[in-house]
Every structure is written in C-alpha cells, then in structure tokens.
Amino acid sequence: MVEFRGDADHGRVFTLGEALSSCVAFGCQNPRDRIYALANVLEERPLAPDYAVEPAVLYIRTMRDVLERAGSSLDLMAFAGTGYGGEPVVGGLPSWVSEWNRHRPPRAYDSYSAGSHHRPVVRFCDSDPTTITVEGWDLDDRLEHLTEPLEVGAGTDPVGSNDIQRSWYAVAETMAVRHATPYGEQSPRESFVRTLLGDRISVPARPPTTEECQKKYSSLKEYSYLFKWAHPLQPQRAGLIRRFLTACWMDLTIDPTEQLLIQQRIRQSESMGENFSFSKSEHPALLQRFYQVSATKAEFLYFCQVYGRRFIVTERGRMAVVPPHAKKGDVICIMKGARMPFILRRKKVAGGVSERFELVGACYVHGLMDGGNANEPEKEFTLI
C-alpha cells in the first residue's frame, strides 16, 4: 500500500491491471470505487464512472478490459478463482473475474513461466459475457491426496500455533514420501521442500540449492520441536532437548540407550516441573541455539507458499500447492500466456452444452513452472 501510494504521489502512471493488483489490500465502502477510484493514476482511459451499473456487470467489464489490454499475458488471472473462500462482496461473478480484494498469488509468481512462452488465446462470448474461452494444455491429472489448508488464526496462542504447524508439516511430508513420484535426481524430501517454497528463495527469486533445502527445512522442524520446551524458555532443559531433537529431526545417529535416557529425563522434567533439577552438564546455551534456528526458520517462512493453502499429490504423483478450497478430482491445466498453472473444476451444464470449467485458482506444481508441457495435448477451456 505504501509503495503504491508513493509511486502515485511521484507521478507514476499504471495500467489498469497493475493498479488493481497493487491495491488488493485496499478497502472501500462501495465496490464500484475499487475500479473508479483509480482513474487518476491510469495511463489509459479508464471506464467512465457510472454508479447506476450493477457491481457484477462493472467487474466483468473490467476483467475483460484488463485481459484485452494485457495482450501477451494472462498473469492477472492468478488473482481470480473460487478456491479461496469467504463471502463475496460482489455477488454473481463468474469464476474467472477477480474481486481484487481477497488474495494475491505467491510472492514469486512473476518468476515462473509455465505457459508464458506462448501468446495467450482468449475468446469472449458476446452473447454470454459471463464466459470466456482460453487455450492451453490438459495435463490429464487430478488432485488425489490433499492436506487440510494450513491456517493459523490471528488469535491463536504461540503454543497452539506451533502445534498446528508441526502437525501439518508432518502430515504433508508423510503424504509426499508415500505418494509422490520422484522428480529428476531429487529425493522425495527435497522435492517436497522445493514445493513448499515454490522452488524460489532470496530476492531476486532463485531456486534454492539442495543444501539450502535441507538446512532451512531442518531448522523449521528443529524450531518447532524445540519450541515445545523453550516456551517459556527454560535454559536448564537445553542439553537434553538439543540431543533429543538432533536425533529425531536431523537424521543423525545417536546411541539408542542414550536416546531412551534423554526421553525419560525430558518426561521427568515435564511431570515434575519446577521441582526437577538438572546437573550442570545439562545446562548448554538453549537460547543461543533457539535464536539460531529461529532466524533460519523465519527466512523459510518468508518464502513459503503453503500458508492459507493445501499441499497435494496428484494421481500421477505430482506435488503441488493449491488454493484452500480445491477438492479431490479437480484438474490441473496450463494456459497459454499464464505464468502459473491453474486448478479447474468440471461443471455440468444442461442442454448438451460443451464442457465447462470453474476456475478454482492458480497453483504451484513442482516440475511444471518453467514449461514442460510440450507432450501434453492442447485444449480449449471454457470458463464460467
């Protein structure tokens, strides 16, 4: 918001699509103002304000205008889709029309090129303005195994938040190891971590190295496990915790007898609370280690794409991160001119009308973000 206002104050002009996508977080009392209030910062002639027009009609016209002006790109389709939940502010919109107020695509979405090497083909239907037809590739792949969406409410206490995240990552990792097909020379865990990160890290965005994947995800899990005892930061437990989490989460070797002793001592400390004491040899610097893994974990979460979304494995073993309201049986497609793949849902239409699809939303699919669809059949998708 601050960046957009600063650019506007310094005289920058925007395309309609740039302005709308930059103002997703802005509020407005009248939904028409989300469109009309941008008139003074646009490089092209905006739609003439008409507050008699129904909001749904205005938003459909605006999305058509955005797509027509974009020319060589369908990037802004990543702001549309029904897969994000919540009550719509503007009722009666087709799935391909964004309200520009709910969600943004992942942070690094403009670094992908799933279908952007090809010029988009978009056809509008004058007799039915609620439908459009786009060209792309049918991957013949459906969502099969899905986690719950990873959601942590703003009012969740730190311990509860940590438990939710630790459990979610464990379920997702198990799903990946059991059901995903190996990608190239990557181990299932490496592909899993790359999927969580959208295979991008740092600014400007770049793929992480294998070592970065291992280090950052290990720090995330170490932090999660360590937090259970480190809150409210009791340094006397540090030695036992450090050895225990190293054995459990870092895939290092520890003598089974010693591990059992460590687990027993931790259980004793939990059951006896303040009445339990440790020897001085069990007093290493817990806080120092906790802050070390906290810093690495924070960097991982900054680039992580899964918050508010689901991790899934498809019928063909692909790993993906999808909108929270995606369902088993939804299909994956790549549209010409779009940087990211999309989740679509087949819709039954009466009267023998040809196949129709609901746009659920943009997604990350590991191995498909830089093309890789040359052998798939081309197809037309009519979106409603």
Coordinates of C-alpha atoms in Angstrom, one line a residue:
M1 CA 0.0 0.0 0.0
V2 CA 2.7 2.5 1.0
E3 CA 4.8 1.6 -2.1
F4 CA 1.7 2.2 -4.4
R5 CA 0.8 5.5 -2.8
G6 CA 4.4 6.6 -3.0
D7 CA 4.6 5.8 -6.7
A8 CA 1.3 7.5 -7.4
D9 CA 2.4 10.6 -5.5
H10 CA 5.5 10.8 -7.6
G11 CA 3.5 10.8 -10.8
R12 CA 3.8 7.2 -11.9
V13 CA 1.0 6.0 -14.1
F14 CA -0.2 2.4 -14.1
T15 CA -2.1 0.1 -16.4
L16 CA -5.5 -0.9 -15.0
G17 CA -4.2 -4.4 -14.3
E18 CA -1.2 -3.0 -12.4
A19 CA -3.3 -0.7 -10.3
L20 CA -5.9 -3.3 -9.4
S21 CA -3.3 -5.9 -8.5
S22 CA -1.4 -3.3 -6.4
C23 CA -4.5 -2.3 -4.4
V24 CA -5.8 -5.8 -3.4
A25 CA -5.4 -4.9 0.3
F26 CA -7.2 -1.5 0.0
G27 CA -10.7 -1.2 1.5
C28 CA -13.7 0.6 0.0
Q29 CA -17.3 1.1 1.1
N30 CA -18.8 0.9 -2.4
P31 CA -17.4 -1.9 -4.5
R32 CA -17.6 0.3 -7.6
D33 CA -15.0 2.6 -6.0
R34 CA -12.3 -0.2 -6.3
I35 CA -12.5 0.5 -10.1
Y36 CA -13.4 4.1 -10.4
A37 CA -11.1 5.5 -7.7
L38 CA -8.0 4.5 -9.8
A39 CA -8.8 6.8 -12.7
N40 CA -6.2 9.5 -11.9
V41 CA -3.3 7.0 -11.9
L42 CA -4.0 5.1 -15.1
E43 CA -2.1 5.5 -18.3
E44 CA -5.0 4.5 -20.4
R45 CA -8.5 6.0 -20.5
P46 CA -10.5 4.4 -17.7
L47 CA -14.1 3.3 -17.6
A48 CA -16.3 6.3 -17.2
P49 CA -17.8 6.3 -13.7
D50 CA -21.4 5.0 -13.7
Y51 CA -22.8 4.3 -10.3
A52 CA -26.1 3.0 -11.7
V53 CA -24.4 0.0 -13.2
E54 CA -24.6 -3.2 -11.2
P55 CA -21.3 -4.1 -9.5
A56 CA -21.2 -7.6 -11.1
V57 CA -21.6 -6.0 -14.6
L58 CA -18.8 -3.5 -13.8
Y59 CA -16.4 -6.1 -12.6
I60 CA -17.0 -8.4 -15.6
R61 CA -16.4 -5.5 -18.0
T62 CA -13.3 -4.5 -16.0
M63 CA -11.8 -8.0 -16.2
R64 CA -12.4 -8.2 -19.9
D65 CA -10.8 -4.8 -20.3
V66 CA -7.8 -6.0 -18.3
L67 CA -7.3 -9.2 -20.3
E68 CA -7.8 -7.4 -23.6
R69 CA -5.2 -4.7 -22.7
A70 CA -2.7 -7.3 -21.3
G71 CA -2.2 -8.6 -24.8
S72 CA 0.6 -11.1 -24.4
S73 CA -0.1 -12.2 -20.8
L74 CA -2.7 -13.9 -18.6
D75 CA -0.8 -13.1 -15.4
L76 CA -3.7 -11.3 -13.8
M77 CA -5.9 -14.5 -14.0
A78 CA -3.8 -15.5 -10.9
F79 CA -5.9 -13.0 -8.9
A80 CA -9.2 -14.8 -9.8
G81 CA -10.7 -18.1 -8.7
T82 CA -13.4 -19.5 -6.4
G83 CA -10.9 -21.5 -4.3
Y84 CA -10.2 -19.0 -1.5
G85 CA -13.5 -19.0 0.4
G86 CA -15.1 -16.1 2.2
E87 CA -18.4 -14.3 1.4
P88 CA -18.2 -12.5 -1.9
V89 CA -18.5 -8.7 -1.8
V90 CA -19.8 -8.7 -5.4
G91 CA -22.3 -11.5 -6.0
G92 CA -22.9 -13.2 -9.3
L93 CA -19.4 -13.1 -10.7
P94 CA -18.1 -15.8 -12.9
S95 CA -15.1 -17.7 -11.6
W96 CA -12.6 -16.0 -13.9
V97 CA -13.4 -12.5 -12.7
S98 CA -11.5 -11.2 -9.7
E99 CA -12.9 -9.1 -7.0
W100 CA -9.4 -7.6 -6.4
N101 CA -9.8 -7.8 -2.6
R102 CA -9.2 -11.3 -1.4
H103 CA -5.9 -12.9 -2.3
R104 CA -2.7 -12.4 -4.0
P105 CA -0.7 -15.1 -6.0
P106 CA 2.5 -16.3 -4.3
R107 CA 5.3 -13.9 -3.8
A108 CA 7.5 -15.1 -6.6
Y109 CA 4.7 -15.7 -9.2
D110 CA 6.2 -13.4 -11.8
S111 CA 9.4 -15.5 -11.9
Y112 CA 7.6 -18.5 -13.4
S113 CA 6.9 -19.3 -17.0
A114 CA 4.6 -22.3 -17.1
G115 CA 2.7 -21.1 -20.1
S116 CA 4.1 -17.6 -20.7
H117 CA 6.4 -18.7 -23.6
H118 CA 3.2 -18.8 -25.6
R119 CA 1.0 -16.0 -26.6
P120 CA -2.4 -16.2 -25.0
V121 CA -5.6 -17.1 -26.9
V122 CA -8.7 -15.6 -25.3
R123 CA -12.1 -15.5 -26.8
F124 CA -15.0 -13.6 -25.3
C125 CA -18.6 -14.5 -25.9
D126 CA -20.8 -11.5 -26.8
S127 CA -24.0 -13.5 -26.3
D128 CA -22.9 -14.6 -22.8
P129 CA -20.5 -12.1 -21.2
T130 CA -20.0 -14.4 -18.2
T131 CA -18.0 -17.0 -20.2
I132 CA -14.5 -16.8 -21.8
T133 CA -12.6 -19.5 -23.7
V134 CA -8.8 -19.8 -23.3
E135 CA -6.3 -22.2 -24.9
G136 CA -3.8 -24.3 -23.1
W137 CA -2.8 -27.8 -22.1
D138 CA -4.7 -30.5 -20.4
L139 CA -2.3 -32.4 -18.1
D140 CA -4.7 -35.3 -17.6
D141 CA -4.0 -35.2 -13.9
R142 CA -6.4 -34.8 -11.0
L143 CA -5.9 -33.9 -7.3
E144 CA -5.8 -37.1 -5.3
H145 CA -4.2 -36.7 -1.9
L146 CA -4.9 -33.4 -0.1
T147 CA -3.9 -32.0 3.3
E148 CA -6.2 -29.6 5.2
P149 CA -5.4 -26.0 4.5
L150 CA -2.6 -24.7 6.7
E151 CA -4.4 -21.9 8.6
V152 CA -3.3 -20.3 11.9
G153 CA -5.8 -17.7 13.2
A154 CA -4.5 -14.3 14.3
G155 CA -5.7 -15.0 17.9
T156 CA -4.0 -18.4 18.2
D157 CA -1.6 -18.5 21.1
P158 CA 2.1 -19.3 20.3
V159 CA 2.0 -22.8 21.7
G160 CA -1.2 -23.7 19.7
S161 CA 0.2 -22.1 16.6
N162 CA 3.3 -24.2 16.9
D163 CA 1.4 -27.4 17.4
I164 CA -0.8 -26.7 14.3
Q165 CA 2.2 -26.1 12.1
R166 CA 4.2 -29.0 13.4
S167 CA 1.3 -31.4 12.8
W168 CA 0.5 -30.0 9.4
Y169 CA 4.1 -30.3 8.1
A170 CA 4.4 -33.9 9.4
V171 CA 1.2 -34.9 7.6
A172 CA 2.3 -33.2 4.4
E173 CA 5.8 -34.7 4.4
T174 CA 4.4 -38.2 5.0
M175 CA 2.0 -37.7 2.1
A176 CA 4.8 -36.6 -0.2
V177 CA 7.1 -39.5 0.7
R178 CA 4.3 -42.1 0.3
H179 CA 2.6 -41.0 -2.8
A180 CA 4.7 -38.6 -4.9
T181 CA 6.7 -39.7 -7.9
P182 CA 10.5 -38.9 -7.8
Y183 CA 11.3 -35.8 -9.8
G184 CA 14.7 -36.0 -11.6
E185 CA 17.6 -36.7 -9.2
Q186 CA 15.8 -35.0 -6.3
S187 CA 14.9 -37.1 -3.2
P188 CA 11.2 -37.0 -2.3
R189 CA 12.0 -34.8 0.7
E190 CA 14.0 -32.3 -1.4
S191 CA 11.1 -32.1 -3.9
F192 CA 8.7 -31.7 -1.0
V193 CA 10.7 -28.8 0.4
R194 CA 11.0 -27.1 -3.0
T195 CA 7.3 -27.4 -3.4
L196 CA 6.6 -25.7 -0.1
L197 CA 8.9 -22.9 -1.1
G198 CA 7.6 -22.7 -4.7
D199 CA 11.2 -23.6 -5.6
R200 CA 12.2 -20.0 -5.0
I201 CA 14.2 -18.3 -2.3
S202 CA 16.0 -14.9 -1.9
V203 CA 15.4 -11.6 -3.5
P204 CA 15.5 -11.6 -6.5
A205 CA 13.9 -15.0 -6.6
R206 CA 16.1 -18.0 -7.5
P207 CA 15.8 -21.8 -6.9
P208 CA 17.4 -22.9 -3.6
T209 CA 20.3 -25.3 -3.6
T210 CA 19.9 -28.8 -2.3
E211 CA 21.9 -27.8 0.8
E212 CA 19.6 -24.8 1.4
C213 CA 16.5 -27.0 1.2
Q214 CA 17.9 -29.4 3.8
K215 CA 19.2 -26.7 6.2
K216 CA 16.1 -24.5 6.1
Y217 CA 13.6 -27.3 6.5
S218 CA 15.6 -28.9 9.2
S219 CA 15.7 -25.6 11.1
L220 CA 11.9 -25.3 10.7
K221 CA 11.4 -28.7 12.2
E222 CA 14.0 -28.2 14.9
Y223 CA 12.4 -24.9 15.9
S224 CA 9.0 -26.5 16.1
Y225 CA 10.2 -29.3 18.3
L226 CA 12.4 -27.1 20.4
F227 CA 9.7 -24.6 21.0
K228 CA 7.7 -27.1 22.9
W229 CA 10.2 -26.9 25.7
A230 CA 11.7 -23.5 25.0
H231 CA 8.5 -21.7 25.8
P232 CA 8.7 -20.1 28.3
L233 CA 12.5 -20.6 27.6
Q234 CA 13.9 -22.7 30.5
P235 CA 17.6 -22.9 29.9
Q236 CA 18.1 -25.8 32.3
R237 CA 16.5 -28.2 29.7
A238 CA 18.7 -27.2 26.9
G239 CA 21.1 -30.1 26.9
L240 CA 18.5 -32.8 26.8
I241 CA 16.4 -31.0 24.3
R242 CA 19.3 -30.4 21.9
R243 CA 20.4 -34.0 21.9
F244 CA 16.8 -35.3 21.6
L245 CA 15.8 -33.1 18.7
T246 CA 19.0 -33.7 16.9
A247 CA 18.3 -37.4 16.9
C248 CA 14.7 -37.1 16.0
W249 CA 14.7 -34.4 13.4
M250 CA 18.2 -34.0 12.0
D251 CA 18.6 -37.6 10.8
L252 CA 21.8 -38.0 12.8
T253 CA 22.9 -41.1 14.7
I254 CA 22.6 -41.3 18.5
D255 CA 23.0 -44.4 20.7
P256 CA 19.6 -45.9 21.3
T257 CA 20.3 -46.3 25.0
E258 CA 21.2 -42.7 25.3
Q259 CA 18.2 -41.6 23.3
L260 CA 15.9 -43.5 25.7
L261 CA 17.6 -41.9 28.7
I262 CA 17.1 -38.5 27.2
Q263 CA 13.4 -39.1 26.5
Q264 CA 13.0 -40.3 30.1
R265 CA 14.7 -37.3 31.5
I266 CA 12.6 -34.9 29.5
R267 CA 9.4 -36.7 30.6
Q268 CA 10.6 -36.4 34.2
S269 CA 11.2 -32.6 33.8
E270 CA 7.7 -32.2 32.4
S271 CA 6.0 -34.1 35.1
M272 CA 7.9 -32.5 38.0
G273 CA 8.1 -29.0 36.6
E274 CA 10.0 -26.6 38.8
N275 CA 10.8 -29.3 41.3
F276 CA 13.0 -31.1 38.8
S277 CA 16.7 -30.2 38.6
F278 CA 19.5 -31.0 36.1
S279 CA 23.2 -31.4 36.5
K280 CA 25.4 -28.6 35.3
S281 CA 26.4 -30.7 32.3
E282 CA 22.8 -30.4 31.1
H283 CA 22.9 -26.6 31.0
P284 CA 24.1 -25.6 27.5
A285 CA 23.0 -22.3 25.9
L286 CA 19.4 -23.1 24.9
L287 CA 18.6 -19.5 24.0
Q288 CA 21.6 -19.2 21.6
R289 CA 20.5 -22.3 19.7
F290 CA 16.9 -21.3 19.8
Y291 CA 17.7 -17.9 18.2
Q292 CA 19.9 -19.6 15.6
V293 CA 17.1 -21.9 14.3
S294 CA 14.6 -19.1 14.7
A295 CA 16.4 -16.9 12.2
T296 CA 16.7 -19.7 9.6
K297 CA 13.1 -20.7 10.2
A298 CA 11.9 -17.1 9.7
E299 CA 13.6 -17.0 6.3
F300 CA 12.0 -20.3 5.3
L301 CA 8.5 -19.0 6.2
Y302 CA 9.0 -15.7 4.4
F303 CA 9.2 -17.6 1.1
C304 CA 6.9 -20.5 2.0
Q305 CA 3.8 -20.7 -0.2
V306 CA 1.6 -23.0 1.8
Y307 CA 0.0 -20.7 4.4
G308 CA -3.7 -20.5 3.7
R309 CA -3.3 -23.2 1.0
R310 CA -3.2 -27.0 0.7
F311 CA -0.4 -29.4 -0.2
I312 CA -1.5 -32.1 -2.5
V313 CA -0.2 -35.0 -4.5
T314 CA -2.0 -35.8 -7.9
E315 CA -3.0 -39.1 -9.4
R316 CA 0.2 -39.1 -11.4
G317 CA 2.4 -38.3 -8.4
R318 CA 3.0 -34.6 -8.9
M319 CA 3.4 -32.4 -5.8
A320 CA 1.6 -29.1 -5.7
V321 CA 0.4 -26.2 -3.5
V322 CA -3.2 -25.3 -4.3
P323 CA -6.0 -22.9 -3.1
P324 CA -7.6 -23.9 0.2
H325 CA -10.9 -24.9 -1.3
A326 CA -9.5 -27.1 -4.1
K327 CA -11.1 -30.6 -4.0
K328 CA -10.2 -34.1 -4.9
G329 CA -10.9 -34.7 -8.5
D330 CA -10.1 -31.1 -9.6
V331 CA -7.8 -30.9 -12.7
I332 CA -4.6 -29.1 -13.5
C333 CA -4.1 -27.1 -16.7
I334 CA -1.6 -24.7 -18.1
M335 CA -3.0 -21.7 -20.0
K336 CA -1.1 -20.1 -22.9
G337 CA 0.2 -16.8 -21.7
A338 CA 0.0 -17.6 -17.9
R339 CA 3.0 -17.9 -15.6
M340 CA 1.4 -20.4 -13.3
P341 CA -0.7 -23.5 -13.8
F342 CA -4.4 -23.4 -12.7
I343 CA -6.8 -25.7 -10.9
L344 CA -10.1 -26.2 -12.8
R345 CA -13.3 -27.9 -11.8
R346 CA -15.5 -29.5 -14.4
K347 CA -19.1 -28.2 -14.3
K348 CA -22.2 -29.9 -15.6
V349 CA -24.2 -27.7 -17.9
A350 CA -27.7 -28.6 -19.0
G351 CA -28.8 -28.8 -22.6
G352 CA -25.8 -30.7 -24.1
V353 CA -23.6 -27.7 -24.0
S354 CA -19.9 -28.4 -24.5
E355 CA -17.6 -28.9 -21.5
R356 CA -17.4 -26.0 -19.0
F357 CA -15.0 -25.3 -16.2
E358 CA -14.9 -23.3 -13.0
L359 CA -11.6 -21.5 -12.3
V360 CA -10.5 -22.6 -8.8
G361 CA -7.2 -20.7 -8.8
A362 CA -3.6 -20.5 -9.6
C363 CA -1.2 -23.2 -8.2
Y364 CA 2.4 -24.3 -7.9
V365 CA 3.1 -27.7 -9.5
H366 CA 6.6 -29.0 -9.0
G367 CA 8.4 -29.6 -12.3
L368 CA 5.9 -27.6 -14.4
M369 CA 6.7 -24.0 -13.5
D370 CA 9.2 -23.4 -16.3
G371 CA 7.3 -25.1 -19.1
G372 CA 7.5 -28.9 -19.5
N373 CA 4.1 -29.4 -21.2
A374 CA 5.2 -29.9 -24.8
N375 CA 4.0 -33.5 -24.9
E376 CA 0.5 -32.8 -23.5
P377 CA -2.5 -32.3 -25.8
E378 CA -3.6 -28.7 -26.5
K379 CA -7.2 -28.0 -25.4
E380 CA -9.7 -25.2 -25.2
F381 CA -11.1 -24.4 -21.8
T382 CA -14.4 -22.5 -21.5
L383 CA -14.6 -20.8 -18.1
I384 CA -17.8 -19.9 -16.4

